[in-house]
mmCIF file of C-alpha atoms in Angstrom:
data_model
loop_
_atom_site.group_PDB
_atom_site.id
_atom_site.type_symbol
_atom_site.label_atom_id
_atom_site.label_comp_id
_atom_site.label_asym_id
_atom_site.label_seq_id
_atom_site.Cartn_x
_atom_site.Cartn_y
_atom_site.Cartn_z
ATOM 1 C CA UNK A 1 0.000 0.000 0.000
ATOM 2 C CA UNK A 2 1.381 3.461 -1.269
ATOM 3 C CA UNK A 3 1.673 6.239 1.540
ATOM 4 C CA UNK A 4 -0.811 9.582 1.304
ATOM 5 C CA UNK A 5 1.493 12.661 0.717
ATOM 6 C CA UNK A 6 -0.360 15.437 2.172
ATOM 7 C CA UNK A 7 1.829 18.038 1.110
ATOM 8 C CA UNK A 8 1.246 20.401 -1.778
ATOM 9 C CA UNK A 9 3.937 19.935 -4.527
ATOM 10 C CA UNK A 10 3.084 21.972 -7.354
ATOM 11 C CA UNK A 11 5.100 21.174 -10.157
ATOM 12 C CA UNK A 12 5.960 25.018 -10.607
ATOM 13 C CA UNK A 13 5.288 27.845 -8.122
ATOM 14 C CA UNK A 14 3.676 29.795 -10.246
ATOM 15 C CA UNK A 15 2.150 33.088 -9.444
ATOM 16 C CA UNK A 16 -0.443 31.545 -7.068
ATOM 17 C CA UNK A 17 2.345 30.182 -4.763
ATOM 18 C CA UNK A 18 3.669 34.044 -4.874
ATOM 19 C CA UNK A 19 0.317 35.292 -3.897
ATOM 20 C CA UNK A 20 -1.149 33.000 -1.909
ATOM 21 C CA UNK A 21 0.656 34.273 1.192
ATOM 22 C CA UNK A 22 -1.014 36.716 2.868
ATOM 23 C CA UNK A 23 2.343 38.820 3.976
ATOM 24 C CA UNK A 24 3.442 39.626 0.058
ATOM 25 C CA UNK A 25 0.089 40.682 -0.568
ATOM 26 C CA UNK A 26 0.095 42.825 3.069
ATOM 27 C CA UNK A 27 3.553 44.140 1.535
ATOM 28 C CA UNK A 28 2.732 44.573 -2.119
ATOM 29 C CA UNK A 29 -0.762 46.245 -1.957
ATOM 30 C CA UNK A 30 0.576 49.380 -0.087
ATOM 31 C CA UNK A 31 3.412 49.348 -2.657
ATOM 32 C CA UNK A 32 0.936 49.350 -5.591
ATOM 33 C CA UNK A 33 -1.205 52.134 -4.221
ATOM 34 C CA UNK A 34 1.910 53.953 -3.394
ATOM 35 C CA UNK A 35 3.131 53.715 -7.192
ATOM 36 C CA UNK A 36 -0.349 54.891 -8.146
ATOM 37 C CA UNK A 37 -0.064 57.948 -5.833
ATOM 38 C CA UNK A 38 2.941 58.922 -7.650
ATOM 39 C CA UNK A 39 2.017 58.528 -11.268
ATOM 40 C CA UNK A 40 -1.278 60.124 -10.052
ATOM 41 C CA UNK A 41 0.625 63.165 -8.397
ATOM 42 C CA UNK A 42 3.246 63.285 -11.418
ATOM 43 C CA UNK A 43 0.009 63.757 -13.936
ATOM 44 C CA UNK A 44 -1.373 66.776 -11.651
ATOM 45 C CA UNK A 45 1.717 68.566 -11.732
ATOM 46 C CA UNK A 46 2.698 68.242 -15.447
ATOM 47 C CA UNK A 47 -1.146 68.955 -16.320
ATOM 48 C CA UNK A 48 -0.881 72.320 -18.728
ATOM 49 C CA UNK A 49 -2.554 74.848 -16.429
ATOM 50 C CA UNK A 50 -1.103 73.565 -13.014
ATOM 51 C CA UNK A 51 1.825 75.106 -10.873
ATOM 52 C CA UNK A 52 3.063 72.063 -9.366
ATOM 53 C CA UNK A 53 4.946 72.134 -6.161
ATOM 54 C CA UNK A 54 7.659 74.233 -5.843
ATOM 55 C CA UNK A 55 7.113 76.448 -9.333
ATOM 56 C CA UNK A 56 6.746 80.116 -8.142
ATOM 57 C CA UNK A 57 3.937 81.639 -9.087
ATOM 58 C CA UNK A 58 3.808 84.274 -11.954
ATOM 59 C CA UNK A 59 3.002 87.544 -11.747
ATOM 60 C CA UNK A 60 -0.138 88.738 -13.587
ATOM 61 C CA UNK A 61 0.913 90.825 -16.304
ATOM 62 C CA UNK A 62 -2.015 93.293 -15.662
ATOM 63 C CA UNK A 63 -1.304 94.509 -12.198
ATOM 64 C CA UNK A 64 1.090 94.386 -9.558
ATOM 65 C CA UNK A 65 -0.855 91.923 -7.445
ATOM 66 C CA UNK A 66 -1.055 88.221 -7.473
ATOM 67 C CA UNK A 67 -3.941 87.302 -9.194
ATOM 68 C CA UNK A 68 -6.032 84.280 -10.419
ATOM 69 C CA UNK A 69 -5.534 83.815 -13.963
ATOM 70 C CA UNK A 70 -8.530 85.458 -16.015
ATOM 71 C CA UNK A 71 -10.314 82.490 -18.306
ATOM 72 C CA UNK A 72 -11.142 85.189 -20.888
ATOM 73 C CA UNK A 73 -7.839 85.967 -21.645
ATOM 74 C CA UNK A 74 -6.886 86.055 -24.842
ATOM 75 C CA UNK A 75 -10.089 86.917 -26.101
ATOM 76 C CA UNK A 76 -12.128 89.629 -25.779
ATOM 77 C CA UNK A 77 -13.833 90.339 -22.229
ATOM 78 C CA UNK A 78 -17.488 89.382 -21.646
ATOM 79 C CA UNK A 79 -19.659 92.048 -20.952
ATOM 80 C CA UNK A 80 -20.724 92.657 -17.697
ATOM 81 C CA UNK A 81 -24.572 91.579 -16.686
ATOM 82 C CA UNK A 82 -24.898 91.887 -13.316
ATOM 83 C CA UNK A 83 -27.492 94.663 -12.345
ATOM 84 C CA UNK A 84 -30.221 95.479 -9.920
ATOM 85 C CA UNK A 85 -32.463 98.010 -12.407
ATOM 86 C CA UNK A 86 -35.690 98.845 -12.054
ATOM 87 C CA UNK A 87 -37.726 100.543 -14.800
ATOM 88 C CA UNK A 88 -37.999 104.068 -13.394
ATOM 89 C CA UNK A 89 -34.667 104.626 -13.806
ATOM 90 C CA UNK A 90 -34.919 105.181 -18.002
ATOM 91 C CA UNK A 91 -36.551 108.390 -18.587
ATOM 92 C CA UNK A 92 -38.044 106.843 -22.324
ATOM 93 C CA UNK A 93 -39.358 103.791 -23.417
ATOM 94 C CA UNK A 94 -36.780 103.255 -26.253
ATOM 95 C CA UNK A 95 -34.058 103.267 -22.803
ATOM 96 C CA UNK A 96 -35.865 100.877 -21.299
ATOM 97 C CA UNK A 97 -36.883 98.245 -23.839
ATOM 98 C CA UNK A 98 -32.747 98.618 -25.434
ATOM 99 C CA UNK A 99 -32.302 97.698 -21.346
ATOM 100 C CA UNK A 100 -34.859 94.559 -21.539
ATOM 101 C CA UNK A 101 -33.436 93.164 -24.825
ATOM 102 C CA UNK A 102 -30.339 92.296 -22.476
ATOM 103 C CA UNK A 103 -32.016 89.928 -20.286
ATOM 104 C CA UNK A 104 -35.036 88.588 -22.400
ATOM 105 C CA UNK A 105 -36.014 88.025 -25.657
ATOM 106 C CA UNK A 106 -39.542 89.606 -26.547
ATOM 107 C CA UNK A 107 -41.559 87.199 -29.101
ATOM 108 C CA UNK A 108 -43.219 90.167 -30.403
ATOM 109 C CA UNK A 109 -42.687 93.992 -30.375
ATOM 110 C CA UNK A 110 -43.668 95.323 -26.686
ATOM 111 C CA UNK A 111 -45.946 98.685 -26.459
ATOM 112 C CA UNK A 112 -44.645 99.399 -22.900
ATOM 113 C CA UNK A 113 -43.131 97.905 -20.037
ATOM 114 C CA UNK A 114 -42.588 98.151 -16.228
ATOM 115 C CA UNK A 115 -39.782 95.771 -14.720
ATOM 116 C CA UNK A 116 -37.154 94.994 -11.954
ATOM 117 C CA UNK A 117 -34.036 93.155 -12.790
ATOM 118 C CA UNK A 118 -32.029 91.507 -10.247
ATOM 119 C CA UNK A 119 -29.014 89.441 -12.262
ATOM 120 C CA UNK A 120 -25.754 88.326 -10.653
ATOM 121 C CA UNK A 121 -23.488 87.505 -13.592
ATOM 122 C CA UNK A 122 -21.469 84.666 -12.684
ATOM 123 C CA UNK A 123 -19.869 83.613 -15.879
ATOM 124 C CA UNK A 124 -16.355 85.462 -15.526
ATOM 125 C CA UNK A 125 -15.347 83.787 -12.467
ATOM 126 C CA UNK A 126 -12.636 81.527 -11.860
ATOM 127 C CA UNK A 127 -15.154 78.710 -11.958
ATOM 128 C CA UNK A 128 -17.741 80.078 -14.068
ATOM 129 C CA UNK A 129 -20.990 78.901 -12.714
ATOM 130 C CA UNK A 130 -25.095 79.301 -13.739
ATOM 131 C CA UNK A 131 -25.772 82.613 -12.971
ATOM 132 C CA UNK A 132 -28.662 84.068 -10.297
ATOM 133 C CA UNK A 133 -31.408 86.285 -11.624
ATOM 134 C CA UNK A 134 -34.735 87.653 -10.260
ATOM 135 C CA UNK A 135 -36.453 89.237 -12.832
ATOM 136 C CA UNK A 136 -40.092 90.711 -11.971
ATOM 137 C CA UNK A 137 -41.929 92.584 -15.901
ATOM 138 C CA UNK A 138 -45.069 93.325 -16.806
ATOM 139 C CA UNK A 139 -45.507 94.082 -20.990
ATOM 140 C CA UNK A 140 -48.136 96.106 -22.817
ATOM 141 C CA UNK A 141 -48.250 94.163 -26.159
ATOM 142 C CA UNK A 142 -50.629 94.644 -28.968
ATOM 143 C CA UNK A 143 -54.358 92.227 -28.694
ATOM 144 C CA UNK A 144 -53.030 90.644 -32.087
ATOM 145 C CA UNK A 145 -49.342 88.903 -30.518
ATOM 146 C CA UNK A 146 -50.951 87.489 -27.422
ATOM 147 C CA UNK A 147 -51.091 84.417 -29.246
ATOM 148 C CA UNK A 148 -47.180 84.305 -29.765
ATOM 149 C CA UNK A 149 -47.042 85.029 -26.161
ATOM 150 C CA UNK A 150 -48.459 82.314 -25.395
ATOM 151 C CA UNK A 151 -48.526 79.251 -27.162
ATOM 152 C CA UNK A 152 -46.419 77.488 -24.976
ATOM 153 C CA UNK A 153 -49.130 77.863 -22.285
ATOM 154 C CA UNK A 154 -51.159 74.693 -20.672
ATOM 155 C CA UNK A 155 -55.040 76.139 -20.295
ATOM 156 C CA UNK A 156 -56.517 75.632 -17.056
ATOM 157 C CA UNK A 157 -59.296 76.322 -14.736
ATOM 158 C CA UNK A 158 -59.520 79.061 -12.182
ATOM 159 C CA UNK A 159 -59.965 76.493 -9.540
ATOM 160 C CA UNK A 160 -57.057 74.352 -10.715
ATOM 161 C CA UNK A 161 -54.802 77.307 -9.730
ATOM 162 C CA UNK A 162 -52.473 76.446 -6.445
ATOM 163 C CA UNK A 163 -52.573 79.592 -4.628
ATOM 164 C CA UNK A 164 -48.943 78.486 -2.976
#
């Protein structure tokens, strides 16, 4: 009767043999994630609009100051938007409706207007974002456009109106 080897003899080691000890992979795993921190942190700093560490910032070449970089540059600056203007302040109706055509666009000639624009432009930042607006107008158009004005609109009931 043959004797029962119990041990494991692989023919070759292998990669399983390398792994299958818990202390290489206790040993390797921190080593991997150590590599990938490095090729991670060499990526940031060699990205094309990054000072990396230790690079001195530059000076902006529009003031004396350190500044963020403007994203406009090189192309003309964006105008300007933010306002708080209310109506009252154009002494004609051509001033005010040239002011309107800023913030909305009319689908038909307007008669007259009353309005109060509250806009906080935040395009030009350093993160350009959505910007904030509150914008309150009431329109004197002619009986013929009201259809253009609104033919978007669902028709309801008075008592279908939320009061909230």
């Amino acid at each position: 009767m043959q004797k029962q080897n119990n041990k494991r003899n692989p023919k070759s080691p292998g990669i399983h043999a390398f792994f299958g000890k818990k202390r290489y992979i206790l040993i390797l795993l921190p080593l991997f994630l150590l590599l990938l921190f490095l090729f991670l942190l060499l990526l940031y700093c060699t990205a094309e609009n990054h000072k990396g560490p230790g690079r001195p910032d530059d000076f902006d070449s529009y003031s004396n100051s350190r500044v963020p970089p403007d994203n406009t540059r090189g192309s003309l600056p964006l105008p300007d938007y933010t306002t708080d203007t209310k109506s009252t302040v154009f002494e004609d109706r051509d001033g005010k409706l040239d002011f309107l055509d800023r913030y909305l666009d009319m689908p038909s000639e307007i008669i007259d207007t009353a309005y109060h624009i509250i806009y906080q432009d935040n395009s030009k930042g350093r993160v350009p974002g959505p910007s904030d607006y509150n914008i309150r107008a009431a329109f004197t158009v002619a009986a013929g456009d009201l259809p253009l004005w609104t033919k978007d609109m669902k028709k309801i009931l008075p008592e279908q109106v939320n009061p909230d």
